[in-house]
XYZ file of C-alpha atoms in Angstrom:
496
model
C -96.390 42.079 84.037
C -95.212 44.513 86.765
C -98.627 46.156 86.997
C -100.386 42.834 87.706
C -100.685 41.977 91.406
C -102.342 38.615 90.722
C -101.930 36.087 87.927
C -104.704 33.527 87.809
C -107.037 31.486 85.671
C -110.786 31.919 86.091
C -112.150 29.850 88.945
C -115.293 27.858 89.600
C -117.810 29.282 92.009
C -117.630 27.127 95.187
C -121.432 27.045 95.207
C -121.382 25.428 91.767
C -120.574 21.743 91.530
C -117.356 21.336 89.574
C -118.969 18.366 87.868
C -121.359 20.756 86.149
C -118.587 23.015 84.882
C -117.602 22.205 81.295
C -114.407 20.459 80.236
C -113.156 19.679 83.730
C -111.854 16.293 84.786
C -109.283 14.960 87.237
C -107.798 11.526 87.784
C -105.039 10.402 90.136
C -103.737 6.832 90.297
C -101.237 5.487 92.811
C -99.417 2.181 92.654
C -97.572 1.582 95.942
C -94.917 -1.147 96.041
C -92.836 -1.215 99.202
C -90.681 -4.329 99.104
C -91.735 -4.785 102.759
C -95.004 -5.931 104.314
C -97.620 -3.196 104.644
C -99.554 -2.832 107.880
C -101.708 0.150 107.003
C -102.269 2.590 104.132
C -104.499 5.644 104.555
C -105.567 8.420 102.215
C -106.132 11.173 104.765
C -107.218 13.806 102.247
C -109.899 11.967 100.242
C -112.590 9.431 101.035
C -111.361 6.782 98.635
C -110.832 3.096 99.159
C -107.308 1.677 99.306
C -107.100 -1.647 97.474
C -104.583 -4.176 98.788
C -103.178 -6.216 95.901
C -100.663 -8.153 98.002
C -98.669 -7.984 101.238
C -96.369 -5.373 99.690
C -98.683 -3.825 97.115
C -101.599 -1.364 97.284
C -103.363 0.972 94.877
C -105.565 4.045 94.984
C -107.779 5.752 92.392
C -109.170 9.274 92.827
C -111.423 10.519 90.049
C -113.782 13.429 89.474
C -116.138 10.901 87.892
C -117.018 9.657 91.389
C -116.088 12.694 93.506
C -116.668 16.064 91.866
C -114.759 17.951 94.585
C -111.630 15.789 94.582
C -109.423 18.265 92.686
C -109.435 21.117 95.194
C -106.779 19.882 97.625
C -103.494 17.998 97.854
C -103.526 14.206 97.747
C -102.036 12.904 101.010
C -101.248 9.224 101.523
C -99.664 7.828 104.677
C -98.473 4.271 105.081
C -97.013 2.177 107.876
C -94.938 -0.968 107.596
C -95.397 -4.042 109.750
C -91.829 -4.674 110.924
C -90.915 -4.829 114.621
C -87.179 -5.103 113.851
C -84.821 -3.504 111.342
C -85.930 -4.792 107.942
C -84.888 -4.299 104.340
C -86.841 -4.502 101.122
C -85.545 -4.615 97.554
C -87.284 -3.591 94.332
C -85.913 -4.246 90.838
C -86.667 -2.883 87.404
C -85.467 -4.235 84.064
C -85.778 -1.361 81.617
C -86.549 -1.764 77.949
C -83.678 0.643 77.185
C -81.114 -1.878 78.511
C -80.765 -0.044 81.834
C -81.669 -1.857 85.032
C -82.447 -0.131 88.329
C -82.867 -1.172 91.964
C -83.963 0.459 95.198
C -83.111 -0.852 98.661
C -85.179 0.418 101.584
C -83.874 -0.086 105.150
C -86.660 0.495 107.656
C -86.305 1.028 111.438
C -88.596 -0.933 113.761
C -92.064 0.415 114.450
C -91.174 0.890 118.131
C -87.699 1.613 119.429
C -86.788 0.596 122.981
C -83.685 1.851 124.868
C -81.825 -1.422 124.459
C -82.023 -1.054 120.664
C -80.026 2.201 120.732
C -76.233 1.896 120.462
C -73.944 4.227 122.444
C -74.010 7.781 121.054
C -71.416 10.514 120.635
C -72.605 14.078 119.909
C -70.470 16.972 118.731
C -72.326 20.292 118.884
C -70.947 22.791 116.360
C -72.483 26.093 117.427
C -72.320 29.406 115.611
C -71.481 32.248 118.030
C -70.844 34.913 115.392
C -72.224 38.418 115.809
C -75.472 37.619 113.974
C -76.282 34.886 116.519
C -76.361 37.186 119.550
C -79.565 37.120 121.571
C -82.204 34.424 121.324
C -80.278 32.264 118.772
C -77.401 31.579 121.200
C -79.840 31.147 124.077
C -81.896 28.665 122.044
C -78.732 26.740 121.109
C -77.815 26.392 124.799
C -81.323 25.203 125.681
C -81.269 22.723 122.804
C -77.994 21.250 124.056
C -79.196 21.180 127.663
C -82.434 19.349 126.803
C -80.672 16.811 124.618
C -77.969 16.209 127.227
C -80.614 15.301 129.820
C -81.511 12.235 127.739
C -77.939 10.969 127.374
C -76.840 7.778 129.096
C -73.627 6.816 130.896
C -72.309 5.118 127.778
C -72.807 8.308 125.724
C -70.271 11.075 125.182
C -70.318 14.635 123.840
C -68.233 17.671 122.994
C -68.893 21.278 121.964
C -67.194 23.332 119.253
C -67.927 27.053 119.111
C -67.120 28.887 115.904
C -67.187 32.368 114.442
C -64.067 33.725 112.742
C -62.143 30.898 114.418
C -63.176 27.932 116.571
C -62.556 26.498 120.037
C -63.641 23.288 121.731
C -64.968 22.483 125.192
C -62.617 19.499 125.523
C -59.832 17.874 123.514
C -61.649 14.503 123.660
C -65.340 13.527 123.937
C -66.413 13.618 127.590
C -68.901 11.456 129.467
C -72.413 12.833 129.642
C -72.703 13.326 133.405
C -74.424 16.287 135.112
C -71.126 17.989 135.984
C -69.739 17.976 132.441
C -73.090 19.129 131.034
C -73.186 22.135 133.404
C -69.608 23.074 132.533
C -70.368 22.808 128.807
C -73.366 25.147 129.137
C -71.201 27.712 130.931
C -68.646 27.345 128.129
C -71.339 28.020 125.512
C -72.715 31.072 127.305
C -69.346 32.749 127.811
C -69.834 35.939 125.786
C -66.077 36.515 125.569
C -66.073 33.754 122.950
C -68.855 35.341 120.869
C -68.745 37.715 117.883
C -67.042 37.911 114.499
C -67.618 36.276 111.117
C -69.057 32.861 110.220
C -66.336 30.419 109.131
C -68.625 27.388 108.892
C -66.585 25.316 106.433
C -63.421 25.596 108.550
C -65.442 24.592 111.606
C -66.861 21.554 109.769
C -63.405 20.579 108.561
C -62.191 20.586 112.150
C -65.310 18.791 113.397
C -65.052 15.786 111.059
C -61.391 15.253 112.011
C -61.925 15.477 115.777
C -61.477 12.194 117.665
C -64.511 9.979 118.185
C -65.298 6.364 119.018
C -65.533 3.523 116.514
C -68.296 1.740 118.446
C -70.604 4.739 118.864
C -73.131 6.425 116.619
C -71.394 9.747 116.000
C -73.532 12.776 115.186
C -72.491 16.341 114.458
C -75.208 18.868 115.279
C -74.700 22.217 113.532
C -76.567 25.212 114.977
C -76.328 28.342 112.817
C -78.182 31.067 110.957
C -76.141 30.161 107.879
C -74.944 33.626 106.885
C -72.302 32.357 104.460
C -71.822 32.366 100.698
C -69.835 29.165 100.178
C -72.566 26.539 100.516
C -71.117 24.313 97.768
C -67.933 23.770 99.783
C -69.974 22.848 102.866
C -72.142 20.428 100.862
C -69.092 18.786 99.318
C -67.455 18.264 102.706
C -70.613 16.683 104.130
C -70.999 14.317 101.164
C -67.436 13.064 101.487
C -67.889 12.302 105.193
C -71.428 10.880 105.079
C -71.213 7.348 106.396
C -68.546 8.246 108.950
C -70.701 10.731 110.860
C -74.317 11.819 110.917
C -74.769 15.519 110.335
C -77.874 17.389 111.426
C -78.559 21.094 111.056
C -80.689 23.349 113.225
C -81.296 26.819 111.794
C -81.940 29.725 114.175
C -82.663 33.328 113.227
C -85.291 35.585 111.724
C -83.847 35.178 108.203
C -81.875 31.945 108.080
C -80.068 30.735 104.965
C -82.615 28.068 104.030
C -80.614 26.911 101.033
C -77.801 25.938 103.407
C -79.989 24.449 106.165
C -82.185 22.448 103.791
C -79.196 21.422 101.658
C -77.329 20.022 104.659
C -80.463 18.139 105.725
C -80.960 16.677 102.238
C -77.344 15.573 101.855
C -77.384 14.092 105.339
C -80.651 12.246 104.521
C -82.502 14.147 107.233
C -85.068 16.875 107.756
C -84.395 20.603 108.185
C -85.355 22.230 111.495
C -85.680 26.021 111.578
C -86.614 28.454 114.353
C -87.365 32.045 113.321
C -88.679 33.446 116.628
C -88.396 32.711 120.367
C -91.970 31.428 120.441
C -91.104 28.554 118.100
C -87.936 27.500 119.898
C -89.248 25.138 122.562
C -91.482 22.997 120.359
C -89.028 22.838 117.437
C -86.131 21.951 119.760
C -88.229 19.139 121.247
C -89.004 17.693 117.814
C -85.352 18.008 116.813
C -84.218 16.184 119.966
C -86.677 13.347 119.345
C -85.477 13.100 115.751
C -81.760 12.734 116.461
C -81.677 10.907 119.801
C -82.556 7.375 118.651
C -80.075 5.756 116.247
C -80.860 2.053 115.842
C -78.084 1.015 113.448
C -74.708 2.728 113.131
C -71.609 2.208 110.968
C -73.890 1.069 108.148
C -72.151 -0.639 105.238
C -73.532 -2.158 102.051
C -71.695 -4.929 100.176
C -72.805 -6.829 97.085
C -71.878 -10.431 96.277
C -72.619 -11.691 92.778
C -74.792 -8.642 92.065
C -73.239 -6.030 89.781
C -74.486 -2.773 91.347
C -73.142 0.587 90.209
C -73.792 4.377 90.197
C -75.184 4.297 93.726
C -77.224 7.138 95.220
C -76.037 7.920 97.873
C -72.480 6.692 97.542
C -72.163 6.149 101.305
C -74.840 5.393 103.881
C -75.819 7.366 107.008
C -76.997 5.748 110.226
C -80.569 4.526 110.580
C -82.611 6.413 113.176
C -86.013 5.627 114.661
C -87.570 8.419 112.595
C -85.313 8.094 109.552
C -85.372 5.109 107.206
C -82.755 5.137 104.481
C -82.874 4.211 100.820
C -80.189 3.231 98.350
C -80.866 3.409 94.615
C -78.639 2.488 91.720
C -78.198 0.639 88.474
C -77.269 -2.989 87.954
C -76.008 -5.094 85.096
C -76.031 -8.782 84.298
C -78.418 -11.230 85.909
C -80.771 -10.463 88.781
C -78.992 -12.760 91.190
C -76.525 -12.620 94.044
C -76.845 -10.967 97.432
C -76.789 -7.550 99.069
C -75.276 -7.631 102.556
C -76.206 -4.934 105.074
C -74.009 -4.652 108.187
C -73.781 -2.289 111.136
C -73.716 -1.984 114.926
C -76.918 -1.999 116.942
C -77.858 -1.671 120.623
C -75.319 -2.960 123.140
C -72.573 -2.695 120.544
C -73.722 -5.911 118.860
C -72.865 -6.510 115.224
C -75.797 -6.646 112.838
C -75.997 -8.363 109.460
C -78.847 -8.844 107.045
C -78.575 -10.635 103.704
C -81.006 -9.702 100.934
C -81.385 -12.303 98.178
C -81.673 -10.551 94.808
C -83.243 -13.627 93.201
C -86.102 -13.521 95.729
C -86.809 -9.901 94.870
C -86.713 -10.739 91.170
C -89.337 -13.437 91.652
C -91.626 -10.826 93.236
C -91.452 -8.868 89.981
C -88.980 -6.679 88.105
C -91.306 -4.126 86.532
C -91.104 -1.001 88.692
C -90.589 1.806 86.168
C -90.638 4.546 88.804
C -87.181 3.395 89.953
C -85.746 4.794 86.739
C -87.005 8.287 87.525
C -86.184 8.054 91.228
C -82.531 7.255 90.553
C -82.211 10.057 88.003
C -83.990 12.531 90.284
C -81.560 11.849 93.131
C -78.615 12.299 90.794
C -80.018 15.636 89.574
C -80.530 16.779 93.182
C -76.911 16.023 93.988
C -75.638 17.907 90.948
C -78.046 20.819 91.392
C -76.169 22.084 94.462
C -73.098 22.644 92.317
C -75.036 23.964 89.325
C -76.761 26.656 91.385
C -73.617 27.801 93.122
C -70.812 27.151 90.647
C -72.640 26.726 87.331
C -69.847 24.554 85.929
C -70.273 23.553 82.278
C -69.727 19.888 83.147
C -72.478 19.823 85.794
C -74.887 21.783 83.569
C -74.306 19.339 80.711
C -74.926 16.307 82.948
C -78.110 17.778 84.464
C -79.413 18.600 80.980
C -78.572 15.119 79.734
C -80.310 13.489 82.711
C -83.404 15.635 82.179
C -83.662 14.705 78.505
C -82.824 11.026 78.965
C -85.087 10.365 81.952
C -87.812 12.921 81.147
C -87.331 15.086 84.237
C -88.010 18.746 84.870
C -84.666 20.432 85.659
C -83.314 24.001 85.504
C -82.357 23.248 81.867
C -85.182 21.013 80.630
C -88.944 21.532 80.423
C -92.041 19.573 79.531
C -93.694 20.694 76.291
C -97.290 19.711 75.528
C -98.066 18.997 71.872
C -101.694 18.698 70.745
C -101.957 16.455 67.679
C -105.752 16.696 67.285
C -106.529 17.115 63.551
C -107.993 20.539 62.727
C -109.016 22.140 59.463
C -106.657 25.056 58.650
C -109.614 27.255 57.734
C -111.294 27.091 61.150
C -110.086 29.762 63.597
C -108.971 28.767 67.083
C -111.502 29.197 69.853
C -109.839 30.520 73.013
C -111.364 29.025 76.161
C -110.809 30.358 79.655
C -110.642 27.032 81.473
C -111.948 27.327 85.057
C -110.346 25.521 87.976
C -111.725 25.052 91.502
C -110.383 27.172 94.336
C -108.408 25.261 96.998
C -110.601 23.776 99.695
C -111.476 26.370 102.348
C -110.339 29.365 100.260
C -112.985 32.063 99.855
C -113.575 33.817 96.516
C -112.624 36.983 98.407
C -109.016 35.804 98.119
C -109.129 36.734 94.406
C -111.884 39.331 94.583
C -111.511 42.034 91.962
C -109.111 39.979 89.827
C -111.272 37.276 88.241
C -114.913 36.293 88.327
C -116.264 32.885 89.272
C -117.278 30.686 86.388
C -120.555 28.870 85.970
C -121.610 26.751 82.986
C -123.303 29.771 81.462
C -120.221 32.002 81.363
C -117.380 29.485 81.084
C -116.383 30.865 77.691
C -116.664 34.503 78.629
C -115.261 35.100 82.120
C -112.411 37.587 82.262
C -108.892 36.631 83.234
C -105.899 38.729 84.165
C -103.395 39.422 81.411
C -100.664 36.850 81.720
C -102.974 34.168 83.094
C -102.558 30.781 81.459
C -105.310 29.717 79.084
C -105.107 26.292 77.402
C -105.875 25.781 73.718
C -107.653 24.551 71.621
C -111.187 24.936 72.927
C -112.331 21.336 72.896
C -109.524 19.967 75.058
C -110.409 18.653 78.521
C -108.403 19.754 81.519
C -107.165 16.807 83.550
C -104.113 15.791 85.467
C -102.853 12.217 85.526
C -100.411 11.077 88.177
C -99.273 7.455 87.947
C -96.873 5.037 89.615
C -96.129 6.821 92.887
C -93.622 4.960 95.079
C -93.497 6.525 98.544
C -90.022 5.378 99.495
C -88.349 8.728 100.026
C -89.942 9.599 103.330
C -91.993 7.391 105.693
C -94.172 8.849 108.407
C -95.710 6.321 110.734
C -99.403 6.721 111.469
C -100.556 6.710 115.098
C -101.885 3.463 116.500
């Protein structure tokens, strides 16, 4: 309602144990299967024991039955793998609906040394349109300068400035020596080249066709505020060229186009980096440099032999970086046999090959039902970019079908709760205002004047704002169950 400034359920008084509040329960279960040896698993948010069920298998149970305060904060689990070299793990799932799924995880080594890094080639695509004047252009120059200081003799770079048109620092990638770096910075700071519109897609089209080296890890670094309205075209171009180049995006500006920046990061299998003020620039630029400066396997290719894999997500593979493992999910048909061959180029230009035996993975177990949802979720994410921006009937139909088939929340499908508890038709419903705990560290003053804290004595009578959600019927317990969580999508190594 427009006249409501706050929409909330009644909450439990922090001074009252949530265990004493009526009809409140919480349970979270995690089943972690990695396909690779685990070195450490930590639950940093709750004091609960991690149970190791095997070298590649761990579980966690969090319950209000043993910890009455467990439901007032996010559940955070961090894990670290044991590998000191590039390693791959494979999980399989044979579905009862005659659909089989797999997930391949390629993990960088725990520590990356300089000799592990292949030669690198960077192309900086920098927005110098009118909206980038001031600290955005200055930050872009500093970002390039700091990254260039870490380049080696075998590395090369180039710079492409774009606004309404585009122009390059050199016709070919140049060696990363101090002289060429200084000249490139002067080229970037030349204000005669600044101003105008933001023709990002044309700049990307030129960037992906510019000459590079077949034996180097080639990365395009886009620096922009993203003031465009044709994101779908940019996403499509990046998807088609993923596997040939790595594409990273660094957003600068007080009001960046986050849909563009985060979309480019997601499609490129990376993380978004955004700077909204000069005070954030130095630290964010440092983290960005550390993220993109250490490729460990380039020109990655996946080939199957005797294993009928199909409908792969993603369809082509980016490079593996020290801070970026990659995953490949898909469906398979026939027998769980054959091989998956991973190839690429590693430090010193040496060829790399790893053969994963599907039969070995099958012997470890083929019941990993989360793979079904993970594959479908990635497919929905890919389609969602086009649905949001183009709303084509074909994409909408496929997203809806995926949501219904694989039980996913999408823009066109929802979860509906149905209570089948028998009830006599003559007994009226009893509306209960179900209290929930406030987030850890949040004072009741945050909602002062909108709702009142609930204690066991007033759980049925505390007021709630019109529009607040109140579950029915009265005897139903409030609990959340989260099961089968596979943390493949993003790995963050814990400190030693």
